[in-house]
Short mmCIF file of C-alpha atoms and ligand atoms in Angstrom, two decimals:
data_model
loop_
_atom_site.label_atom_id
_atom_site.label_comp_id
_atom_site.label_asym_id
_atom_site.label_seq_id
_atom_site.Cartn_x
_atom_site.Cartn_y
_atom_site.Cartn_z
CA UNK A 1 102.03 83.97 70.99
CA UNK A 2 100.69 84.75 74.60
CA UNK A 3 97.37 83.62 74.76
CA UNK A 4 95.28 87.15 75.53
CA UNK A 5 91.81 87.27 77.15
CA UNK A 6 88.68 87.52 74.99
CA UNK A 7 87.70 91.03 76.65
CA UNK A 8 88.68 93.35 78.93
CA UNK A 9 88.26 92.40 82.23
CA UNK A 10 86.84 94.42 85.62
CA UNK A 11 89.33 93.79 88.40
CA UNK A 12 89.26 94.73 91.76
CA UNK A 13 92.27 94.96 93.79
CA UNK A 14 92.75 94.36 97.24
CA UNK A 15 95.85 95.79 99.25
CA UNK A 16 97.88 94.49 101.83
CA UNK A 17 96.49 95.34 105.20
CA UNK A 18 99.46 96.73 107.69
CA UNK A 19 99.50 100.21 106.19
CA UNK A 20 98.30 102.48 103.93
CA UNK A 21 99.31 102.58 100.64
CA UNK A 22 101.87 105.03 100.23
CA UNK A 23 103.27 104.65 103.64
CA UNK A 24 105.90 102.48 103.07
CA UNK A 25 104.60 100.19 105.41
CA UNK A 26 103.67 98.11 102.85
CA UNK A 27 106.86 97.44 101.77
CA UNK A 28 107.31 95.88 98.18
CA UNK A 29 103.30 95.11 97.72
CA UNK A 30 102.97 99.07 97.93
CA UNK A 31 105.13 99.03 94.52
CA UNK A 32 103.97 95.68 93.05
CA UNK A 33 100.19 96.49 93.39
CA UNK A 34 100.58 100.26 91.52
CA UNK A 35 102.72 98.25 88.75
CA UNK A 36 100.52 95.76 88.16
CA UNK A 37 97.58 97.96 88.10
CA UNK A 38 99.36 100.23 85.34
CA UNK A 39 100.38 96.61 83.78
CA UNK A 40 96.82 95.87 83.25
CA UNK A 41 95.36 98.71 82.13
CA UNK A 42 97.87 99.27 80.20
CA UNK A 43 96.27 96.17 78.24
CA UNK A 44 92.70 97.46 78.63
CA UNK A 45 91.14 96.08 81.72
CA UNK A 46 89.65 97.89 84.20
CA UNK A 47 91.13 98.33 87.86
CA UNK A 48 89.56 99.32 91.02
CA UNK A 49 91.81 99.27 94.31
CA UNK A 50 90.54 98.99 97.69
CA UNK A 51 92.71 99.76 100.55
CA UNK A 52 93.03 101.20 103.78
CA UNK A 53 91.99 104.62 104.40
CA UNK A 54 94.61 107.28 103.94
CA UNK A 55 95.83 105.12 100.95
CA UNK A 56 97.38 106.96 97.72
CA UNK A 57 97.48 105.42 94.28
CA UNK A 58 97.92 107.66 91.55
CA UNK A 59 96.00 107.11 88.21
CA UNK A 60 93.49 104.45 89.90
CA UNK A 61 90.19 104.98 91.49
CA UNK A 62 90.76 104.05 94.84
CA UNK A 63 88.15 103.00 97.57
CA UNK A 64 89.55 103.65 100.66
CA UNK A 65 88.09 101.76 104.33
CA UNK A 66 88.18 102.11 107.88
CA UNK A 67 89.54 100.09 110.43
CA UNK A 68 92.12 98.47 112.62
CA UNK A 69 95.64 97.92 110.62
CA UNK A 70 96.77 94.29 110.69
CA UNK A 71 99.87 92.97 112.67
CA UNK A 72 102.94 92.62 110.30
CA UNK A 73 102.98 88.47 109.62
CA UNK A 74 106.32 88.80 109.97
CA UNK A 75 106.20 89.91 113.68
CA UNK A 76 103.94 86.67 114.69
CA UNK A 77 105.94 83.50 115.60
CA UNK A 78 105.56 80.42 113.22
CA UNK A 79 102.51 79.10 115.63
CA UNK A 80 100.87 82.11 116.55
CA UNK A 81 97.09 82.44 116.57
CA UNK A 82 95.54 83.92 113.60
CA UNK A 83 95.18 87.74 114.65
CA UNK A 84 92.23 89.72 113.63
CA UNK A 85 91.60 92.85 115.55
CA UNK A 86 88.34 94.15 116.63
CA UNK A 87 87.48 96.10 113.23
CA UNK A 88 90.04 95.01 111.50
CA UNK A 89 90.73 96.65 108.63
CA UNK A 90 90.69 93.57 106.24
CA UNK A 91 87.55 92.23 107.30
CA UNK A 92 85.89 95.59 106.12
CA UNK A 93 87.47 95.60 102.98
CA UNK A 94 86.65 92.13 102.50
CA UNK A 95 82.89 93.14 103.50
CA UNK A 96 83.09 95.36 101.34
CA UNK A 97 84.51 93.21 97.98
CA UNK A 98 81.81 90.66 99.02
CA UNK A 99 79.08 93.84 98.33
CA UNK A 100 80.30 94.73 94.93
CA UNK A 101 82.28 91.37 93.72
CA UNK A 102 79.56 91.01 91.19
CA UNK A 103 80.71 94.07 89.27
CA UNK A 104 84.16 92.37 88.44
CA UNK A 105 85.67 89.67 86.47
CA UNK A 106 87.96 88.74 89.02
CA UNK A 107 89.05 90.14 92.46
CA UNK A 108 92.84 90.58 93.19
CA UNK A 109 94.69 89.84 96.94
CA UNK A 110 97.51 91.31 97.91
CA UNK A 111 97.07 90.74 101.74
CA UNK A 112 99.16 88.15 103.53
CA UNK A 113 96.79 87.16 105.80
CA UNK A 114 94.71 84.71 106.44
CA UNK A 115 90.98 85.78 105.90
CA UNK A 116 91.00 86.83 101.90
CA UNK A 117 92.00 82.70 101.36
CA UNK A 118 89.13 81.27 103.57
CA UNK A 119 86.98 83.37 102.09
CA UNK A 120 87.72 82.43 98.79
CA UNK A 121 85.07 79.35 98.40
CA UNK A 122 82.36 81.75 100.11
CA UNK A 123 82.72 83.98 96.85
CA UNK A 124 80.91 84.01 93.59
CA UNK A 125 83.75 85.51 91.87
CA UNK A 126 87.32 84.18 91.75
CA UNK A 127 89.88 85.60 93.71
CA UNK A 128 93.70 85.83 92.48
CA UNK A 129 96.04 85.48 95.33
CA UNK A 130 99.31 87.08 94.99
CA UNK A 131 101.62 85.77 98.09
CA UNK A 132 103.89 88.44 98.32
CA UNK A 133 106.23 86.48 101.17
CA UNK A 134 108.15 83.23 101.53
CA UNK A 135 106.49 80.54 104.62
CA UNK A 136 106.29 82.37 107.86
CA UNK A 137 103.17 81.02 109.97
CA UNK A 138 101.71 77.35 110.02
CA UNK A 139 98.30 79.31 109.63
CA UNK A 140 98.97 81.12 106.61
CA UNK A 141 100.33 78.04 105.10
CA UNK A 142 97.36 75.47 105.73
CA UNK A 143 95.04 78.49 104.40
CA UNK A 144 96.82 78.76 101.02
CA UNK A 145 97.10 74.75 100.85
CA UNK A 146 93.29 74.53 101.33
CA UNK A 147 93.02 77.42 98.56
CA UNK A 148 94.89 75.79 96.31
CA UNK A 149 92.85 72.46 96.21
CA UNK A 150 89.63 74.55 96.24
CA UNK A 151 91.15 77.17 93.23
CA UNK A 152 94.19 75.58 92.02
CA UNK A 153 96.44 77.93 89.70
CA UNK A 154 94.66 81.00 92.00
CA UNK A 155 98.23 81.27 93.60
CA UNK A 156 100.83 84.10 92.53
CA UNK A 157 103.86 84.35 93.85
CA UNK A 158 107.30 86.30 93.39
CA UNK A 159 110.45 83.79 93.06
CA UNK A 160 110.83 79.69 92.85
CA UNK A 161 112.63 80.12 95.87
CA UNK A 162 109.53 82.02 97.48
CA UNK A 163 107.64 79.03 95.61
CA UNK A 164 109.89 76.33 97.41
CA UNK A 165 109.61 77.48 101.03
CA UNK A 166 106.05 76.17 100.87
CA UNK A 167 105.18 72.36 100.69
CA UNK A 168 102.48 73.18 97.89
CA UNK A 169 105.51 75.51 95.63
CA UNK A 170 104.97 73.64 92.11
CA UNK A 171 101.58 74.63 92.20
CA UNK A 172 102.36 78.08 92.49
CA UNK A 173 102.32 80.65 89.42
CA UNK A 174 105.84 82.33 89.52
CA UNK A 175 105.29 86.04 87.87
CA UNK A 176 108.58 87.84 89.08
CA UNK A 177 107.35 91.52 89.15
CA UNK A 178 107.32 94.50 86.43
CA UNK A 179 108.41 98.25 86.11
CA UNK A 180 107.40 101.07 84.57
CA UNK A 181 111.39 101.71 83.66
CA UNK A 182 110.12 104.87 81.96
CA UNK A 183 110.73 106.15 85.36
CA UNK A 184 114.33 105.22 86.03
CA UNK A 185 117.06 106.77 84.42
CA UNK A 186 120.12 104.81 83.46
CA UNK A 187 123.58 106.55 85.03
CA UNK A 188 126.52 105.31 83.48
CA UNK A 189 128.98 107.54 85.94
CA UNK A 190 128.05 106.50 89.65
CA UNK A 191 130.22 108.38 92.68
CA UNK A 192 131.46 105.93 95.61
CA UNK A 193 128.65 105.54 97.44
CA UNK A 194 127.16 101.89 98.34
CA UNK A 195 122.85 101.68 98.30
CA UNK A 196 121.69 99.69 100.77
CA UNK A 197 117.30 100.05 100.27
CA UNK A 198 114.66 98.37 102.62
CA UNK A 199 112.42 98.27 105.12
CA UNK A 200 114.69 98.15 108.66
CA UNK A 201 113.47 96.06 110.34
CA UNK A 202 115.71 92.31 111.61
CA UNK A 203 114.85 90.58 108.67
CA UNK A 204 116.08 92.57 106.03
CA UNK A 205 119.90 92.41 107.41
CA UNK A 206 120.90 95.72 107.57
CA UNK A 207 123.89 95.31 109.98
CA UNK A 208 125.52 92.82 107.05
CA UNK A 209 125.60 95.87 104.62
CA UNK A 210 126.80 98.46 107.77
CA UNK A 211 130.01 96.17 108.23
CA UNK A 212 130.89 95.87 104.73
CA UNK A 213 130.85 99.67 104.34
CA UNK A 214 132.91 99.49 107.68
CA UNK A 215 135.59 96.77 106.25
CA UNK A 216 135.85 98.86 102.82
CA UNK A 217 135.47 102.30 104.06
CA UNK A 218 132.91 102.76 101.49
CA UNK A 219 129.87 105.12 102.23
CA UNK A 220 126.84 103.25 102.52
CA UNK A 221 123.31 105.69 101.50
CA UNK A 222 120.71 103.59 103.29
CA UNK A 223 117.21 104.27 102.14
CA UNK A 224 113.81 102.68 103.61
CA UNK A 225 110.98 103.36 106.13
CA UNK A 226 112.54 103.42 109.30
CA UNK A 227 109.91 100.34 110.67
CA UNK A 228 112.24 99.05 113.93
CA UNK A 229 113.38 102.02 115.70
CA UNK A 230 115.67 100.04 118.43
CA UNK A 231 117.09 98.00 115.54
CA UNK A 232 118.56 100.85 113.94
CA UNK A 233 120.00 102.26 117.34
CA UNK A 234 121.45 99.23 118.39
CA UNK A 235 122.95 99.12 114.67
CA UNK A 236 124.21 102.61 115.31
CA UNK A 237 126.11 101.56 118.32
CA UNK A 238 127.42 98.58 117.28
CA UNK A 239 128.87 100.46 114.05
CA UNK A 240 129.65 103.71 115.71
CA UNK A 241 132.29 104.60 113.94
CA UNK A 242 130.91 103.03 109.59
CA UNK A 243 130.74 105.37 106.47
CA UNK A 244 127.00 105.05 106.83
CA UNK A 245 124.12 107.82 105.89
CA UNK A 246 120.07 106.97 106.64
CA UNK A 247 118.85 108.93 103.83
CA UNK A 248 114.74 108.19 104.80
CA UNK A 249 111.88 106.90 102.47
CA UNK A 250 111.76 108.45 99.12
CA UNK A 251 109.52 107.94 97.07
CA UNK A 252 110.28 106.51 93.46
CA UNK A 253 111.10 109.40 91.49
CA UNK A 254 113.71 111.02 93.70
CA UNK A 255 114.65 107.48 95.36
CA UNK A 256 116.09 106.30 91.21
CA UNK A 257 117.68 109.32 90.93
CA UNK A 258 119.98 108.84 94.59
CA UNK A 259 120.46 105.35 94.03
CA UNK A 260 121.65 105.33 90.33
CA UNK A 261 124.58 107.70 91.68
CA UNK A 262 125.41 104.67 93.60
CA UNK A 263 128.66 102.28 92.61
CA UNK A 264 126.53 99.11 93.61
CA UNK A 265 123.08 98.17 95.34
CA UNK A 266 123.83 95.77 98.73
CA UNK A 267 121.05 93.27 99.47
CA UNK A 268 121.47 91.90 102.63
CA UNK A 269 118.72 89.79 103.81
CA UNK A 270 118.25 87.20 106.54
CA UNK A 271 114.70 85.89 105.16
CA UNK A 272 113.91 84.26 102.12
CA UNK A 273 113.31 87.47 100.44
CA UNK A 274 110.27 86.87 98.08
CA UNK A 275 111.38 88.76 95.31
CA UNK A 276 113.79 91.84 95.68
CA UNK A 277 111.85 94.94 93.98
CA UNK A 278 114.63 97.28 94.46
CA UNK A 279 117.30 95.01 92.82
CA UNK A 280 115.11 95.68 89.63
CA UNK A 281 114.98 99.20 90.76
CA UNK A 282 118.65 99.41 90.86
CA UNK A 283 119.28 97.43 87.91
CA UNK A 284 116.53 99.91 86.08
CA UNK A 285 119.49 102.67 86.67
CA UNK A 286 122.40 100.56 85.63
CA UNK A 287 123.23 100.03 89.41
CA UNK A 288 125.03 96.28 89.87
CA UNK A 289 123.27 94.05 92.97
CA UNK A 290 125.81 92.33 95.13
CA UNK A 291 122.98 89.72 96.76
CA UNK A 292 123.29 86.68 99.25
CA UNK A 293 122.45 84.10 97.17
CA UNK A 294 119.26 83.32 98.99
CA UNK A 295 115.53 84.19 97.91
CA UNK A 296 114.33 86.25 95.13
CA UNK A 297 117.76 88.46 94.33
CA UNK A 298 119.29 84.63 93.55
CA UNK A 299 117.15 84.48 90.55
CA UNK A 300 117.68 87.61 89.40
CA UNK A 301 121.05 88.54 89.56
CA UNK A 302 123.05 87.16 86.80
CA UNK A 303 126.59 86.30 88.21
CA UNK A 304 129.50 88.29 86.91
CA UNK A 305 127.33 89.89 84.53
CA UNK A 306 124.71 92.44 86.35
CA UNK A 307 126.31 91.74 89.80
CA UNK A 308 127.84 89.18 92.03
CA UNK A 309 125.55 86.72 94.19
CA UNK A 310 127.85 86.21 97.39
CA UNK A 311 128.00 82.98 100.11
CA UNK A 312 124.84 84.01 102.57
CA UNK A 313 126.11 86.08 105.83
CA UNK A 314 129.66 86.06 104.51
CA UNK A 315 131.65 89.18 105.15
CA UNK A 316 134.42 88.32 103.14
CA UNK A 317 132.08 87.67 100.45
CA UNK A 318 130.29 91.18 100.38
CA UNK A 319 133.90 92.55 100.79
CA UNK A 320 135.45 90.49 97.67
CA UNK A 321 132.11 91.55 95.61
CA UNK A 322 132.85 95.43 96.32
CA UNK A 323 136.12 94.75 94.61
CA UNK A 324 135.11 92.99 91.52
CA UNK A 325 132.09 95.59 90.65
CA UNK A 326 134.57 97.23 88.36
CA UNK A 327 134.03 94.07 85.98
CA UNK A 328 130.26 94.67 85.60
CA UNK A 329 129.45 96.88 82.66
CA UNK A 330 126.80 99.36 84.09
CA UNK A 331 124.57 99.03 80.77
CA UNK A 332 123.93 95.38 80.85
CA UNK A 333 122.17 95.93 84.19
CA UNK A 334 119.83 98.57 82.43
CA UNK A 335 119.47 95.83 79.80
CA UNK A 336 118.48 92.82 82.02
CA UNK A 337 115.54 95.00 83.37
CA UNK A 338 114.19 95.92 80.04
CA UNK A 339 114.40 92.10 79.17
CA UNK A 340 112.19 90.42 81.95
CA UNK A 341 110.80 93.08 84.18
CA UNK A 342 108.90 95.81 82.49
CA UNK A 343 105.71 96.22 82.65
CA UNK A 344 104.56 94.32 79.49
CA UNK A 345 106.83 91.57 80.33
CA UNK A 346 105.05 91.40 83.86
CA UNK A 347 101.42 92.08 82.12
CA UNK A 348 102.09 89.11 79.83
CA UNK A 349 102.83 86.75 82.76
CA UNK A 350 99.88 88.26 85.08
CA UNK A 351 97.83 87.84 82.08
CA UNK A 352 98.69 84.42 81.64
CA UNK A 353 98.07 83.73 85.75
CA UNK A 354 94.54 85.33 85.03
CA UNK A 355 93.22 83.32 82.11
CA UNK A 356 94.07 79.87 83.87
CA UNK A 357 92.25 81.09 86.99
CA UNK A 358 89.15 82.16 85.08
CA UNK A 359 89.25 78.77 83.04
CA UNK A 360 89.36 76.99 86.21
CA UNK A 361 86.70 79.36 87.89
CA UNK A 362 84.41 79.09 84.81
CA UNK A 363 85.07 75.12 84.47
N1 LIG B 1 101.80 91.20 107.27
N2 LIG B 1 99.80 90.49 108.22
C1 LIG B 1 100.48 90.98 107.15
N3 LIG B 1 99.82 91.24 106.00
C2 LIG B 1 100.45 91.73 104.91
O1 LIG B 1 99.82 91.97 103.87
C3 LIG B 1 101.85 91.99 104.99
C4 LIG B 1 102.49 91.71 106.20
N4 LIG B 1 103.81 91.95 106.33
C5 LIG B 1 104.63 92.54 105.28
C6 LIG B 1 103.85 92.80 104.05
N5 LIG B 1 102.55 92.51 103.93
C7 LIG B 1 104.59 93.43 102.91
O2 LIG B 1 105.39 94.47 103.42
C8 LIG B 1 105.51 92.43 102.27
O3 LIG B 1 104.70 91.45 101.80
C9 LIG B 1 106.27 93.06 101.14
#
């Protein structure tokens, strides 16, 4: 039986600090903080969000601040500096959780950055960090090692692999992510089309998915915000002549519907991709993943049964998946998302996360 807390808690979340949420900037956190929010108070608790101003969250009281957006973490090089620009938008919102953190339980990060983990020690309430990418700065790592001595189990992350590209993995809490699959409808008859869904930007591999549409003469529906403007371009060029649409940034509703038309969701990346929301997404609407098997997709699609996981960077491989996808039964997809990542399944694990970082907090 999963061990529930006593009472309902008061939490305060804290986005991610490179866009509003709502803007897609955010990428998966945008998703995984509105889903874990319904998650929990689903169960009771209380939730607060604080993000940056111009933010959207439906159903939650939202406190929105002002200030500088942060650098993407992504963008700095492994040694870079820690950036903080003059008023920074995190710093305010972390002035401001330091002003009211004695109204919650426990405060909730979703930033990848490095201020919300040194100022962990400096606060009287605990602070949940959920580390919503794989190792990409020395600075960012040393600041979660030091957390993790100071508030060990305070760490949340997406994947083992995610886990395992840091030196301190095993002492990270692996949650996966949740749904609200209420909102995606299973389509058992998909047309031709491929899904490709992301941010575009260098990382996320694009160009791998573009040349399998071009080798199979597939169309390809890409969907994301467009975040690298000459990356796109130069993919244009180089695959002039590829069955490929950019169909924009949807939001969830009519982004489910588009994609569960789709024969087969293509996940592409050339990062340890923490977790993969939209292979959940696709599997939500019976749509098979063919995934590098690399990062988060890895662990969660099951070989031969709700996709095929394919040699990383391999052509050929994407190419031989697009021919098997006939052999995956549409409805087992559907099934594996009910399974592991609905919201109650991701409530029971966040749960979990939360009462060992209040017993640790509270000694
Ligand atoms: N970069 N500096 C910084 N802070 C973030 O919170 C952040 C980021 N890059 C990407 C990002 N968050 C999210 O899009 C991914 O974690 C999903």
């Amino acid at each position: 039986m999963t061990p529930t807390l006593k009472r309902p808690l008061r939490l305060l979340l804290l986005s991610t600090s490179v866009g509003a949420l709502g803007s897609g900037l955010g990428g998966g956190v945008e998703l995984t903080l509105h889903n874990l929010a319904q998650a929990l108070s689903l169960r009771g608790h209380t939730v607060k969000i604080v993000a940056p101003t111009g933010s959207v969250c439906a159903n939650f009281p939202l406190v929105e601040i002002e200030g500088t957006l942060q650098p993407t973490a992504q963008s700095e090089g492994r040694h870079a500096a820690i950036a903080m620009p003059a008023n920074a938008v995190l710093a305010n919102m972390w002035a401001y959780a330091r002003e009211v953190e004695h109204q919650y339980d426990l405060l909730v990060n979703f930033a990848y950055d490095w201020l919300p983990f040194y100022l962990t020690p400096f606060f009287a309430r605990p602070i949940a960090h959920l580390v919503s990418m794989g190792s990409l700065t020395d600075a960012m790592d040393r600041v979660i090692a030091q957390t993790i001595v100071q508030s060990p189990n305070s760490i949340g992350v997406h994947s083992r692999a995610q886990a395992d590209t840091f030196s301190f993995g095993d002492e990270c809490q692996v949650l996966g992510n949740g749904f609200d699959l209420s909102l995606y409808d299973f389509n058992p008859q998909p047309e031709r089309s491929l899904a490709w869904v992301g941010r575009l930007a260098p990382e996320k591999g694009l160009e791998d998915a573009v040349a399998a549409a071009q080798a199979t003469q597939r169309p390809l529906k890409i969907w994301g915000v467009l975040q690298d403007q000459g990356y796109w371009q130069q993919i244009q060029q180089q695959y002039s002549t590829a069955p490929m649409t950019y169909e924009g940034f949807l939001p969830t509703a009519q982004l489910q519907s588009a994609l569960g038309k789709c024969q087969a969701l293509l996940m592409t990346p050339h990062w340890v991709e923490a977790f993969g929301n939209v292979a959940i997404e696709a599997l939500a609407c019976g749509v098979p993943v063919i995934a590098y098997r690399r990062g988060g997709p890895a662990e969660i699609v099951q070989d031969g049964k709700t996709g095929w996981l394919v040699e990383p960077d391999s052509l050929t491989g994407l190419v031989d998946a697009i021919a098997r996808l006939d052999q995956i039964d549409r409805y087992t997809c559907r099934q594996q998302a009910e399974a592991t990542y609905s919201l109650a399944a991701m409530g029971d694990r966040v749960e979990q996360w939360f009462t060992a970082v209040l017993a640790q907090f509270h000694g």
